[in-house]
Short mmCIF file of C-alpha atoms in Angstrom, two decimals:
data_model
loop_
_atom_site.label_atom_id
_atom_site.label_comp_id
_atom_site.label_asym_id
_atom_site.label_seq_id
_atom_site.Cartn_x
_atom_site.Cartn_y
_atom_site.Cartn_z
CA UNK A 1 111.06 -102.67 -51.01
CA UNK A 2 110.28 -98.94 -50.00
CA UNK A 3 111.34 -98.18 -53.41
CA UNK A 4 108.65 -100.73 -54.88
CA UNK A 5 106.09 -99.50 -52.64
CA UNK A 6 106.71 -95.54 -53.70
CA UNK A 7 106.66 -96.51 -57.33
CA UNK A 8 103.60 -98.12 -56.65
CA UNK A 9 101.86 -95.49 -54.77
CA UNK A 10 103.40 -92.82 -57.76
CA UNK A 11 101.93 -95.43 -60.61
CA UNK A 12 98.59 -95.90 -59.17
CA UNK A 13 95.96 -93.95 -60.64
CA UNK A 14 93.75 -92.76 -57.57
CA UNK A 15 90.48 -92.10 -59.09
CA UNK A 16 89.24 -91.16 -55.28
CA UNK A 17 85.66 -90.29 -56.60
CA UNK A 18 83.24 -89.75 -53.56
CA UNK A 19 80.15 -91.94 -53.47
CA UNK A 20 77.07 -90.23 -54.32
CA UNK A 21 74.33 -89.52 -51.96
CA UNK A 22 71.95 -92.35 -51.83
CA UNK A 23 69.10 -92.26 -54.28
CA UNK A 24 65.43 -93.54 -53.11
CA UNK A 25 66.27 -96.46 -55.86
CA UNK A 26 68.81 -97.65 -53.45
CA UNK A 27 66.10 -98.77 -51.08
CA UNK A 28 65.63 -99.24 -47.51
CA UNK A 29 69.22 -101.40 -47.26
CA UNK A 30 71.16 -98.60 -48.44
CA UNK A 31 69.39 -96.04 -46.18
CA UNK A 32 70.56 -98.61 -43.11
CA UNK A 33 74.12 -98.56 -44.40
CA UNK A 34 74.18 -94.74 -44.68
CA UNK A 35 76.24 -92.33 -42.69
CA UNK A 36 74.18 -89.81 -40.91
CA UNK A 37 77.20 -87.28 -41.30
CA UNK A 38 78.28 -87.55 -45.00
CA UNK A 39 75.05 -88.93 -46.15
CA UNK A 40 77.14 -91.69 -47.97
CA UNK A 41 77.33 -95.56 -47.66
CA UNK A 42 79.97 -96.52 -44.75
CA UNK A 43 83.64 -95.93 -45.61
CA UNK A 44 85.85 -97.73 -43.02
CA UNK A 45 82.35 -98.09 -40.37
CA UNK A 46 83.03 -97.23 -36.74
CA UNK A 47 80.46 -97.86 -33.90
CA UNK A 48 80.21 -95.80 -30.85
CA UNK A 49 79.47 -97.11 -27.35
CA UNK A 50 75.87 -96.11 -27.63
CA UNK A 51 75.67 -98.32 -30.85
CA UNK A 52 75.29 -95.68 -33.72
CA UNK A 53 77.51 -96.14 -36.61
CA UNK A 54 79.56 -93.49 -38.66
CA UNK A 55 82.35 -93.29 -41.37
CA UNK A 56 85.47 -93.31 -39.02
CA UNK A 57 86.68 -90.06 -40.80
CA UNK A 58 83.67 -88.46 -40.51
CA UNK A 59 83.46 -89.22 -36.90
CA UNK A 60 86.95 -88.16 -36.05
CA UNK A 61 86.91 -84.93 -38.21
CA UNK A 62 83.38 -84.24 -36.05
CA UNK A 63 85.44 -84.94 -32.81
CA UNK A 64 88.76 -83.11 -33.68
CA UNK A 65 86.42 -79.83 -34.10
CA UNK A 66 84.80 -80.12 -30.73
CA UNK A 67 85.61 -79.77 -27.20
CA UNK A 68 83.48 -82.58 -25.78
CA UNK A 69 82.65 -85.86 -27.26
CA UNK A 70 78.90 -86.71 -28.08
CA UNK A 71 77.29 -89.18 -30.39
CA UNK A 72 76.20 -86.98 -33.61
CA UNK A 73 73.14 -88.81 -33.78
CA UNK A 74 71.79 -89.39 -30.36
CA UNK A 75 74.08 -86.64 -28.61
CA UNK A 76 74.95 -89.13 -25.90
CA UNK A 77 78.15 -87.73 -24.16
CA UNK A 78 81.32 -89.74 -23.41
CA UNK A 79 83.71 -88.94 -20.64
CA UNK A 80 86.60 -89.51 -22.63
CA UNK A 81 87.05 -89.81 -26.70
CA UNK A 82 86.09 -93.64 -27.37
CA UNK A 83 88.94 -95.66 -29.22
CA UNK A 84 87.35 -96.28 -32.46
CA UNK A 85 87.72 -99.67 -34.52
CA UNK A 86 86.61 -100.73 -37.74
CA UNK A 87 83.42 -102.69 -37.48
CA UNK A 88 84.97 -105.32 -39.78
CA UNK A 89 81.37 -107.11 -40.05
CA UNK A 90 79.47 -104.14 -40.97
CA UNK A 91 82.33 -103.12 -43.65
CA UNK A 92 81.77 -106.54 -45.09
CA UNK A 93 78.00 -106.10 -45.59
CA UNK A 94 78.92 -102.57 -46.84
CA UNK A 95 81.16 -104.19 -49.63
CA UNK A 96 78.84 -107.10 -50.25
CA UNK A 97 75.99 -104.13 -50.82
CA UNK A 98 78.42 -102.07 -53.07
CA UNK A 99 79.04 -105.15 -55.27
CA UNK A 100 75.38 -106.07 -55.61
CA UNK A 101 74.40 -102.32 -56.24
CA UNK A 102 77.27 -101.64 -58.65
CA UNK A 103 78.63 -98.75 -56.15
CA UNK A 104 81.73 -100.56 -55.99
CA UNK A 105 85.43 -98.86 -55.18
CA UNK A 106 87.13 -97.08 -57.48
CA UNK A 107 88.89 -99.11 -60.06
CA UNK A 108 92.38 -100.62 -59.72
CA UNK A 109 94.93 -100.00 -62.78
CA UNK A 110 98.05 -101.82 -63.53
CA UNK A 111 100.94 -100.54 -61.88
CA UNK A 112 103.26 -101.68 -65.26
CA UNK A 113 101.25 -100.11 -67.92
CA UNK A 114 103.37 -96.93 -69.40
CA UNK A 115 101.00 -95.39 -71.88
CA UNK A 116 97.28 -96.79 -71.48
CA UNK A 117 96.62 -98.15 -68.22
CA UNK A 118 94.54 -101.50 -67.98
CA UNK A 119 92.38 -102.48 -65.40
CA UNK A 120 94.37 -104.62 -62.95
CA UNK A 121 93.09 -108.46 -62.56
CA UNK A 122 95.41 -109.12 -59.78
CA UNK A 123 97.63 -107.61 -56.84
CA UNK A 124 100.89 -109.22 -55.82
CA UNK A 125 101.69 -108.96 -52.04
CA UNK A 126 105.17 -109.79 -52.10
CA UNK A 127 105.77 -107.55 -55.08
CA UNK A 128 103.34 -105.01 -53.58
CA UNK A 129 101.95 -104.19 -57.26
CA UNK A 130 98.98 -104.59 -59.25
CA UNK A 131 99.13 -106.59 -62.97
CA UNK A 132 96.66 -106.47 -65.67
CA UNK A 133 96.37 -109.61 -67.69
CA UNK A 134 99.42 -109.13 -69.70
CA UNK A 135 101.71 -108.44 -67.19
CA UNK A 136 100.40 -111.05 -64.79
CA UNK A 137 101.79 -113.48 -67.21
CA UNK A 138 105.26 -113.93 -65.43
CA UNK A 139 103.50 -114.87 -61.92
CA UNK A 140 101.81 -117.53 -63.63
CA UNK A 141 104.84 -118.95 -65.43
CA UNK A 142 107.97 -118.28 -63.51
CA UNK A 143 108.59 -120.78 -60.62
CA UNK A 144 109.49 -118.52 -58.15
CA UNK A 145 106.97 -115.64 -58.83
CA UNK A 146 104.33 -118.38 -58.69
CA UNK A 147 105.08 -118.95 -55.03
CA UNK A 148 103.68 -115.07 -54.45
CA UNK A 149 100.87 -114.36 -52.88
CA UNK A 150 98.46 -112.94 -55.49
CA UNK A 151 94.80 -111.10 -54.43
CA UNK A 152 92.13 -109.56 -55.75
CA UNK A 153 93.25 -105.97 -56.56
CA UNK A 154 92.62 -103.14 -54.03
CA UNK A 155 93.47 -99.53 -53.36
CA UNK A 156 94.23 -99.74 -49.83
CA UNK A 157 97.21 -101.91 -50.06
CA UNK A 158 98.40 -101.00 -46.66
CA UNK A 159 95.55 -102.90 -45.03
CA UNK A 160 97.50 -105.92 -46.23
CA UNK A 161 101.01 -105.09 -45.69
CA UNK A 162 102.66 -105.07 -42.16
CA UNK A 163 103.65 -101.53 -41.72
CA UNK A 164 106.59 -102.70 -39.42
CA UNK A 165 108.12 -105.08 -41.51
CA UNK A 166 106.92 -104.20 -45.10
CA UNK A 167 105.70 -107.89 -45.43
CA UNK A 168 102.33 -109.37 -46.46
CA UNK A 169 100.00 -110.11 -43.62
CA UNK A 170 99.64 -113.50 -44.13
CA UNK A 171 98.91 -115.10 -40.78
CA UNK A 172 96.13 -114.34 -38.26
CA UNK A 173 96.78 -114.33 -34.41
CA UNK A 174 94.12 -115.46 -32.29
CA UNK A 175 95.47 -114.52 -28.93
CA UNK A 176 95.42 -110.63 -30.22
CA UNK A 177 92.76 -111.21 -32.71
CA UNK A 178 94.70 -109.10 -35.63
CA UNK A 179 96.44 -109.96 -38.83
CA UNK A 180 100.34 -110.57 -39.04
CA UNK A 181 103.47 -110.94 -41.02
CA UNK A 182 105.84 -114.07 -40.63
CA UNK A 183 108.46 -111.94 -39.16
CA UNK A 184 105.77 -110.37 -36.32
CA UNK A 185 104.87 -114.19 -35.97
CA UNK A 186 108.45 -115.28 -35.02
CA UNK A 187 109.32 -112.17 -32.90
CA UNK A 188 106.38 -110.60 -30.89
CA UNK A 189 103.80 -113.19 -31.20
CA UNK A 190 106.01 -116.02 -30.89
CA UNK A 191 104.30 -117.63 -28.01
CA UNK A 192 100.95 -117.05 -29.70
CA UNK A 193 98.26 -119.18 -31.53
CA UNK A 194 98.63 -118.47 -35.12
CA UNK A 195 97.18 -119.57 -38.40
CA UNK A 196 96.85 -118.59 -41.76
CA UNK A 197 94.45 -115.97 -42.68
CA UNK A 198 92.64 -118.69 -45.17
CA UNK A 199 92.24 -120.74 -42.06
CA UNK A 200 91.24 -117.75 -40.04
CA UNK A 201 88.85 -116.44 -42.64
CA UNK A 202 86.95 -119.89 -42.96
CA UNK A 203 86.34 -119.74 -39.38
CA UNK A 204 84.82 -116.29 -39.26
CA UNK A 205 82.45 -117.09 -42.50
CA UNK A 206 79.94 -118.86 -40.52
CA UNK A 207 80.10 -116.05 -37.90
CA UNK A 208 79.99 -113.23 -40.77
CA UNK A 209 76.94 -114.91 -41.98
CA UNK A 210 75.26 -114.82 -38.82
CA UNK A 211 76.26 -111.13 -38.27
CA UNK A 212 74.84 -110.56 -41.79
CA UNK A 213 71.60 -112.58 -41.07
CA UNK A 214 71.39 -110.46 -37.57
CA UNK A 215 72.21 -107.36 -39.59
CA UNK A 216 69.23 -108.16 -42.55
CA UNK A 217 66.85 -108.79 -39.32
CA UNK A 218 67.63 -105.65 -37.60
CA UNK A 219 67.10 -103.95 -41.14
CA UNK A 220 63.64 -105.62 -41.40
CA UNK A 221 62.73 -104.93 -37.39
CA UNK A 222 63.51 -101.19 -38.52
CA UNK A 223 61.82 -101.09 -41.84
CA UNK A 224 58.60 -102.22 -40.14
CA UNK A 225 58.93 -99.67 -37.08
CA UNK A 226 58.96 -97.13 -39.99
CA UNK A 227 55.93 -98.46 -41.44
CA UNK A 228 54.56 -98.46 -38.21
CA UNK A 229 55.18 -95.07 -37.24
CA UNK A 230 54.10 -93.71 -40.87
CA UNK A 231 51.08 -95.59 -40.57
CA UNK A 232 50.67 -94.19 -36.53
CA UNK A 233 51.34 -90.85 -38.23
CA UNK A 234 48.77 -91.29 -40.85
CA UNK A 235 46.20 -92.48 -38.45
CA UNK A 236 47.12 -89.68 -36.09
CA UNK A 237 46.56 -87.00 -39.23
CA UNK A 238 43.39 -88.46 -40.04
CA UNK A 239 41.84 -88.76 -36.56
CA UNK A 240 43.45 -85.05 -35.85
CA UNK A 241 41.44 -83.70 -38.85
CA UNK A 242 38.50 -85.33 -37.88
CA UNK A 243 38.50 -84.09 -34.50
CA UNK A 244 39.25 -80.67 -35.60
CA UNK A 245 36.31 -80.97 -37.77
CA UNK A 246 34.07 -82.12 -35.09
CA UNK A 247 35.56 -79.53 -32.49
CA UNK A 248 34.37 -76.56 -35.17
CA UNK A 249 31.06 -78.20 -35.80
CA UNK A 250 30.72 -78.31 -31.67
CA UNK A 251 31.43 -74.76 -31.36
CA UNK A 252 29.69 -73.31 -34.16
CA UNK A 253 26.53 -75.15 -32.65
CA UNK A 254 27.22 -73.62 -29.28
CA UNK A 255 27.83 -70.04 -30.83
CA UNK A 256 24.66 -70.52 -32.50
CA UNK A 257 22.81 -71.64 -29.46
CA UNK A 258 24.47 -68.75 -27.49
CA UNK A 259 23.34 -66.22 -30.20
CA UNK A 260 19.54 -67.63 -30.39
CA UNK A 261 19.32 -67.43 -26.70
CA UNK A 262 20.68 -63.97 -26.65
CA UNK A 263 18.11 -62.68 -29.59
CA UNK A 264 15.37 -64.57 -27.52
CA UNK A 265 16.09 -62.88 -24.47
CA UNK A 266 16.67 -59.35 -25.90
CA UNK A 267 13.29 -59.86 -27.69
CA UNK A 268 11.31 -61.12 -24.71
CA UNK A 269 13.09 -58.21 -22.42
CA UNK A 270 12.01 -55.60 -25.14
CA UNK A 271 8.51 -57.07 -25.28
CA UNK A 272 8.42 -56.73 -21.36
CA UNK A 273 9.91 -53.64 -21.47
CA UNK A 274 7.41 -51.95 -23.97
CA UNK A 275 4.40 -53.84 -21.93
CA UNK A 276 5.62 -52.31 -18.93
CA UNK A 277 6.09 -48.77 -20.23
CA UNK A 278 2.23 -48.91 -21.38
CA UNK A 279 1.33 -50.18 -18.09
CA UNK A 280 2.75 -47.36 -16.47
CA UNK A 281 1.27 -44.86 -18.86
CA UNK A 282 -2.16 -46.42 -17.78
CA UNK A 283 -1.39 -46.55 -14.23
CA UNK A 284 -0.56 -43.07 -14.21
CA UNK A 285 -3.68 -41.81 -15.98
CA UNK A 286 -5.47 -43.86 -13.59
CA UNK A 287 -4.06 -42.49 -10.80
CA UNK A 288 -4.49 -38.94 -11.84
CA UNK A 289 -8.18 -39.65 -12.36
CA UNK A 290 -8.18 -41.20 -8.66
CA UNK A 291 -6.70 -37.97 -7.52
CA UNK A 292 -8.92 -35.66 -8.94
CA UNK A 293 -11.86 -37.92 -7.52
CA UNK A 294 -10.22 -37.59 -4.13
CA UNK A 295 -9.76 -33.83 -4.19
CA UNK A 296 -13.54 -33.57 -4.98
CA UNK A 297 -14.32 -35.68 -2.27
CA UNK A 298 -11.68 -33.62 0.17
CA UNK A 299 -14.00 -30.38 -1.12
CA UNK A 300 -17.11 -32.17 -0.32
CA UNK A 301 -16.04 -33.38 3.11
CA UNK A 302 -14.71 -29.74 3.91
CA UNK A 303 -18.34 -28.53 2.86
CA UNK A 304 -20.10 -31.03 5.00
CA UNK A 305 -17.77 -30.39 7.78
CA UNK A 306 -19.65 -27.12 8.24
CA UNK A 307 -22.95 -27.68 7.20
CA UNK A 308 -25.98 -27.49 9.63
CA UNK A 309 -28.01 -29.85 7.54
CA UNK A 310 -27.74 -33.23 9.91
CA UNK A 311 -29.96 -35.11 8.15
CA UNK A 312 -28.13 -34.93 4.80
CA UNK A 313 -24.72 -35.12 6.45
CA UNK A 314 -26.01 -39.02 8.21
CA UNK A 315 -27.56 -39.78 4.85
CA UNK A 316 -24.30 -39.64 2.94
CA UNK A 317 -21.90 -40.63 5.40
CA UNK A 318 -21.88 -44.08 4.86
CA UNK A 319 -20.81 -43.61 1.16
CA UNK A 320 -18.07 -40.97 2.26
CA UNK A 321 -16.77 -43.37 4.76
CA UNK A 322 -16.16 -45.94 2.05
CA UNK A 323 -12.31 -46.00 1.14
CA UNK A 324 -11.48 -44.57 -2.33
CA UNK A 325 -10.78 -47.07 -4.99
CA UNK A 326 -6.99 -47.11 -5.92
CA UNK A 327 -4.75 -49.06 -7.86
CA UNK A 328 -2.16 -51.66 -6.59
CA UNK A 329 1.62 -50.51 -7.18
CA UNK A 330 2.66 -54.34 -6.70
CA UNK A 331 2.32 -54.91 -10.71
CA UNK A 332 5.24 -52.84 -11.55
CA UNK A 333 7.50 -54.36 -9.20
CA UNK A 334 6.33 -58.01 -10.08
CA UNK A 335 7.43 -57.21 -13.59
CA UNK A 336 10.81 -56.76 -12.76
CA UNK A 337 10.64 -60.11 -10.83
CA UNK A 338 9.23 -61.64 -14.08
CA UNK A 339 12.08 -60.16 -16.30
CA UNK A 340 14.89 -61.47 -13.72
CA UNK A 341 12.88 -65.44 -13.99
CA UNK A 342 13.03 -65.15 -17.75
CA UNK A 343 16.93 -64.21 -17.61
CA UNK A 344 17.44 -67.12 -15.02
CA UNK A 345 15.46 -69.68 -17.07
CA UNK A 346 17.16 -68.31 -20.36
CA UNK A 347 20.82 -68.83 -18.69
CA UNK A 348 19.75 -72.45 -17.04
CA UNK A 349 18.42 -73.17 -20.90
CA UNK A 350 21.81 -72.09 -22.06
CA UNK A 351 24.03 -74.32 -19.38
CA UNK A 352 21.83 -77.15 -20.40
CA UNK A 353 22.39 -76.79 -24.10
CA UNK A 354 26.18 -76.61 -23.30
CA UNK A 355 26.25 -79.33 -21.07
CA UNK A 356 24.11 -81.47 -23.61
CA UNK A 357 26.91 -80.52 -26.33
CA UNK A 358 29.77 -80.99 -24.01
CA UNK A 359 28.31 -84.50 -22.93
CA UNK A 360 27.77 -85.64 -26.67
CA UNK A 361 31.45 -84.68 -27.34
CA UNK A 362 32.92 -86.44 -24.20
CA UNK A 363 30.56 -89.69 -25.41
CA UNK A 364 31.81 -89.20 -29.00
CA UNK A 365 35.53 -89.38 -28.09
CA UNK A 366 35.15 -92.20 -25.36
CA UNK A 367 33.48 -94.20 -28.20
CA UNK A 368 36.60 -93.35 -30.45
CA UNK A 369 39.15 -94.24 -27.78
CA UNK A 370 37.41 -97.72 -26.81
CA UNK A 371 38.58 -98.61 -30.39
CA UNK A 372 41.90 -99.00 -28.63
CA UNK A 373 41.01 -101.59 -26.37
CA UNK A 374 43.80 -104.18 -25.44
CA UNK A 375 43.51 -107.07 -23.43
CA UNK A 376 45.03 -106.66 -20.30
CA UNK A 377 46.21 -109.63 -18.10
CA UNK A 378 47.77 -109.37 -14.73
CA UNK A 379 51.20 -110.30 -14.13
CA UNK A 380 51.56 -112.61 -10.95
CA UNK A 381 55.31 -112.01 -10.94
CA UNK A 382 55.22 -108.29 -10.08
CA UNK A 383 51.80 -108.76 -7.56
CA UNK A 384 52.65 -108.20 -3.73
CA UNK A 385 52.44 -111.37 -1.67
CA UNK A 386 49.05 -110.10 0.16
CA UNK A 387 47.15 -109.85 -3.53
CA UNK A 388 45.15 -112.51 -4.70
CA UNK A 389 44.66 -112.71 -8.52
CA UNK A 390 42.24 -114.97 -10.53
CA UNK A 391 43.14 -117.45 -12.39
CA UNK A 392 42.47 -115.59 -15.77
CA UNK A 393 44.22 -112.43 -14.34
CA UNK A 394 41.04 -110.31 -14.72
CA UNK A 395 40.70 -109.72 -11.02
CA UNK A 396 42.86 -108.92 -8.02
CA UNK A 397 41.67 -108.37 -4.35
CA UNK A 398 43.92 -108.43 -0.86
CA UNK A 399 43.85 -111.59 0.74
CA UNK A 400 43.76 -111.88 4.84
CA UNK A 401 47.16 -113.72 4.89
CA UNK A 402 50.29 -112.72 3.20
CA UNK A 403 51.45 -115.51 1.10
CA UNK A 404 55.49 -116.19 1.08
CA UNK A 405 56.60 -116.05 -2.03
CA UNK A 406 59.85 -115.87 -3.70
CA UNK A 407 61.18 -112.38 -4.26
CA UNK A 408 62.04 -111.26 -7.40
CA UNK A 409 63.04 -107.73 -8.85
CA UNK A 410 59.69 -107.42 -10.51
CA UNK A 411 57.39 -107.76 -7.57
CA UNK A 412 56.31 -105.14 -5.42
CA UNK A 413 57.44 -105.82 -1.76
CA UNK A 414 55.69 -103.05 0.28
CA UNK A 415 52.80 -101.37 -1.58
CA UNK A 416 49.53 -103.42 -2.77
CA UNK A 417 49.98 -103.10 -6.43
CA UNK A 418 50.45 -105.22 -9.42
CA UNK A 419 51.37 -104.67 -13.28
CA UNK A 420 50.05 -106.11 -16.38
CA UNK A 421 51.90 -108.45 -18.36
CA UNK A 422 52.00 -106.56 -21.49
CA UNK A 423 53.74 -102.97 -21.68
CA UNK A 424 53.36 -100.72 -24.81
CA UNK A 425 56.15 -98.30 -26.33
CA UNK A 426 54.30 -96.83 -29.42
CA UNK A 427 50.68 -96.17 -30.28
CA UNK A 428 47.36 -95.85 -28.38
CA UNK A 429 45.66 -98.42 -25.93
CA UNK A 430 42.65 -98.54 -23.84
CA UNK A 431 41.71 -100.54 -20.86
CA UNK A 432 38.47 -100.56 -18.39
CA UNK A 433 38.18 -101.48 -14.66
CA UNK A 434 35.25 -102.18 -12.69
CA UNK A 435 35.73 -100.29 -9.27
CA UNK A 436 31.95 -100.80 -7.91
CA UNK A 437 31.62 -101.32 -4.06
CA UNK A 438 35.21 -100.14 -3.26
CA UNK A 439 36.07 -97.17 -0.91
CA UNK A 440 39.82 -97.23 -2.03
CA UNK A 441 41.65 -97.94 -5.28
CA UNK A 442 44.64 -96.74 -7.31
CA UNK A 443 44.46 -97.06 -11.49
CA UNK A 444 46.73 -95.94 -14.00
CA UNK A 445 49.70 -96.79 -16.01
CA UNK A 446 53.97 -96.87 -15.05
CA UNK A 447 57.08 -97.37 -16.75
CA UNK A 448 58.88 -100.60 -16.70
CA UNK A 449 61.86 -98.90 -14.48
CA UNK A 450 59.67 -97.61 -11.67
CA UNK A 451 60.92 -98.53 -8.07
CA UNK A 452 58.87 -101.72 -6.57
CA UNK A 453 60.64 -101.81 -3.48
CA UNK A 454 59.78 -99.92 -0.32
CA UNK A 455 57.53 -96.68 -0.22
CA UNK A 456 56.06 -95.56 -3.65
CA UNK A 457 55.16 -91.86 -4.41
CA UNK A 458 52.94 -92.27 -7.47
CA UNK A 459 53.76 -89.02 -9.37
CA UNK A 460 55.00 -88.70 -13.14
CA UNK A 461 58.51 -87.91 -12.14
CA UNK A 462 58.55 -91.53 -10.54
CA UNK A 463 57.13 -93.15 -13.46
CA UNK A 464 53.52 -93.48 -12.37
CA UNK A 465 50.25 -91.58 -13.94
CA UNK A 466 47.71 -92.51 -11.75
CA UNK A 467 43.99 -91.48 -10.26
CA UNK A 468 43.24 -92.62 -6.85
CA UNK A 469 40.17 -92.69 -4.71
CA UNK A 470 40.42 -92.63 -0.65
CA UNK A 471 37.56 -92.75 2.34
CA UNK A 472 35.02 -93.67 -0.11
CA UNK A 473 34.64 -90.01 -1.87
CA UNK A 474 37.92 -88.66 -2.09
CA UNK A 475 39.26 -88.57 -5.70
CA UNK A 476 42.63 -87.17 -6.60
CA UNK A 477 44.90 -87.23 -9.54
CA UNK A 478 48.62 -88.02 -8.59
CA UNK A 479 50.27 -84.83 -10.09
CA UNK A 480 53.56 -83.79 -8.59
CA UNK A 481 50.98 -81.88 -6.41
CA UNK A 482 48.14 -83.95 -5.74
CA UNK A 483 44.98 -82.53 -7.67
CA UNK A 484 41.61 -82.70 -6.11
CA UNK A 485 38.57 -83.89 -7.98
CA UNK A 486 35.09 -82.99 -7.90
CA UNK A 487 32.79 -85.67 -9.34
CA UNK A 488 29.22 -85.21 -9.96
CA UNK A 489 28.82 -89.15 -9.75
CA UNK A 490 30.92 -91.90 -8.13
CA UNK A 491 32.28 -93.89 -11.25
CA UNK A 492 31.63 -97.70 -11.28
CA UNK A 493 33.57 -98.37 -14.45
CA UNK A 494 36.94 -96.42 -15.03
CA UNK A 495 38.11 -96.30 -18.39
CA UNK A 496 41.95 -95.30 -19.04
CA UNK A 497 43.31 -94.24 -22.38
CA UNK A 498 47.09 -93.82 -23.47
CA UNK A 499 48.36 -91.99 -26.48
CA UNK A 500 51.96 -92.74 -26.05
CA UNK A 501 53.12 -90.13 -28.81
CA UNK A 502 50.80 -87.40 -27.79
CA UNK A 503 52.15 -87.89 -23.98
CA UNK A 504 48.40 -88.11 -22.83
CA UNK A 505 46.83 -90.41 -20.15
CA UNK A 506 43.18 -89.75 -19.76
CA UNK A 507 40.64 -91.56 -17.17
CA UNK A 508 36.70 -91.44 -18.32
CA UNK A 509 33.88 -92.65 -16.11
CA UNK A 510 32.39 -95.15 -18.61
CA UNK A 511 28.78 -95.27 -17.48
CA UNK A 512 28.03 -91.35 -17.00
CA UNK A 513 30.61 -91.16 -20.20
CA UNK A 514 32.10 -88.17 -18.58
CA UNK A 515 35.98 -87.12 -18.16
CA UNK A 516 37.36 -87.81 -14.95
CA UNK A 517 41.09 -86.22 -15.30
CA UNK A 518 43.90 -85.98 -18.11
CA UNK A 519 47.66 -85.98 -17.93
CA UNK A 520 48.87 -83.89 -20.72
CA UNK A 521 52.02 -82.97 -22.39
CA UNK A 522 53.98 -85.73 -20.91
CA UNK A 523 57.09 -87.29 -22.30
CA UNK A 524 57.12 -91.31 -22.40
CA UNK A 525 60.50 -92.97 -23.40
CA UNK A 526 60.09 -96.70 -22.05
CA UNK A 527 57.51 -99.09 -21.94
CA UNK A 528 54.21 -98.53 -20.17
CA UNK A 529 52.59 -101.20 -18.00
CA UNK A 530 48.63 -100.78 -16.45
CA UNK A 531 48.90 -100.32 -13.16
CA UNK A 532 46.46 -101.58 -10.30
CA UNK A 533 46.21 -101.46 -6.22
CA UNK A 534 42.98 -102.44 -4.84
CA UNK A 535 44.39 -101.29 -1.44
CA UNK A 536 44.06 -103.06 1.92
CA UNK A 537 40.77 -105.04 2.66
CA UNK A 538 39.64 -102.89 5.54
CA UNK A 539 35.68 -101.75 4.51
CA UNK A 540 37.00 -102.21 1.07
CA UNK A 541 36.39 -106.09 0.15
CA UNK A 542 35.32 -105.56 -3.45
CA UNK A 543 37.78 -106.81 -6.18
CA UNK A 544 39.11 -104.63 -9.09
CA UNK A 545 37.72 -106.28 -12.39
CA UNK A 546 39.33 -105.82 -15.82
CA UNK A 547 36.08 -105.52 -17.78
CA UNK A 548 35.40 -106.59 -21.29
CA UNK A 549 35.28 -103.21 -23.46
CA UNK A 550 31.66 -102.93 -25.13
#
């Protein structure tokens, strides 16, 4: 038997051609059946504990050259080297795909042909040889040979032969879930439940069909996910290009406004400077004339102080006693104040222009985000027992008495909080909440895995992205270190916008169309749920109301 096996190995012509890299014509199914290491269709596929699949030889080679054991795709570490077993269901799907796509394994040739090797038609598990149509004839004619087990020709004959007894694997042990030969069945598996491989295969085929259906569904789901991601990326790119264009236009307008204001200010200051210089010249000339007049009067007074003509002195005294005409110096200093006033007016005008442009930008941005509005419904299974939810799931407020409700892992048991029913793991979404009349509230989003029992600390590290109101006028963004917010007006309706891929959570005052706060540069890895807390009822009786986005 060993000699026959050696002869078969020497006679078999092994093509061993590597599978070519998948072409685009192979379609999405080929991509799902592709090893991420060798980039070919799976050969003897095995699965890691994290769920990813690779060729057995590729994965072993990867781990043989490493001191640690990680998934080559997601990099998840394993404490010890996993025991790899061939995923038979996936291998059947791969073989089915190769057969349909024309990428079948290498052609098996007849072991008996001497010169020109013909294609094998069958393989005898007893003789352990492959036969072409001509050399198969004795197995179809001789009674003793007709009892031999014939199968379709394969290259990996060792998979069909017991390595211990070198006998065909004709039986299946249900206890150990493995194929055995008849010698194994009467020795090591003597007390086990064994059936023929045909019977076991017939039992497995419905399961295989179910698995194939599941795999096909997984393929469809991933294809749809790819399409959604591509569509989302396309929309993000288009939106980003539009936002860039709007930003360029905005800052171009701002720069133009600044330049115009600066030019006008310089022109006004230059005109005032020229007017001030002219006024100074005229005033100096006038002062010089007044000095001349005053010197003349001084001389006249000096002369009269020594005159003996008393009558003449008394006659001209009234005119001499009147104060001489002099100019006011306040006109010069007032001009300086006028220049400062002009400067301040220009700065105020510039600030108003900037505010107008920025408000217009925020307003446009808010309108864009409102296109991603979703229908948010509160989940009563998550609500603290003291919270009262409206029948339509759109309002929440604290009641006077805490109800006795069955506890469940989803329910908050200490903090007065509630989540929405629907979570989001991709894309963008937006919702609005009326907070009118409230002195305390918490709003934002939270991850599905947040702690809902005991004391809660609302920070991004704990899975919360929130803005809160306390004491009627104190607003905070709950970062790792709370950020105090200074708002010009008290929001009556708050809009919450999330861009999952961009890691952005923004809060807006809907009525004044102004930005309240943004959490940026976040990294989301699980579902996000809209999060609400109306807080306790003390001086805070108004409900939180999920508004319809206009």
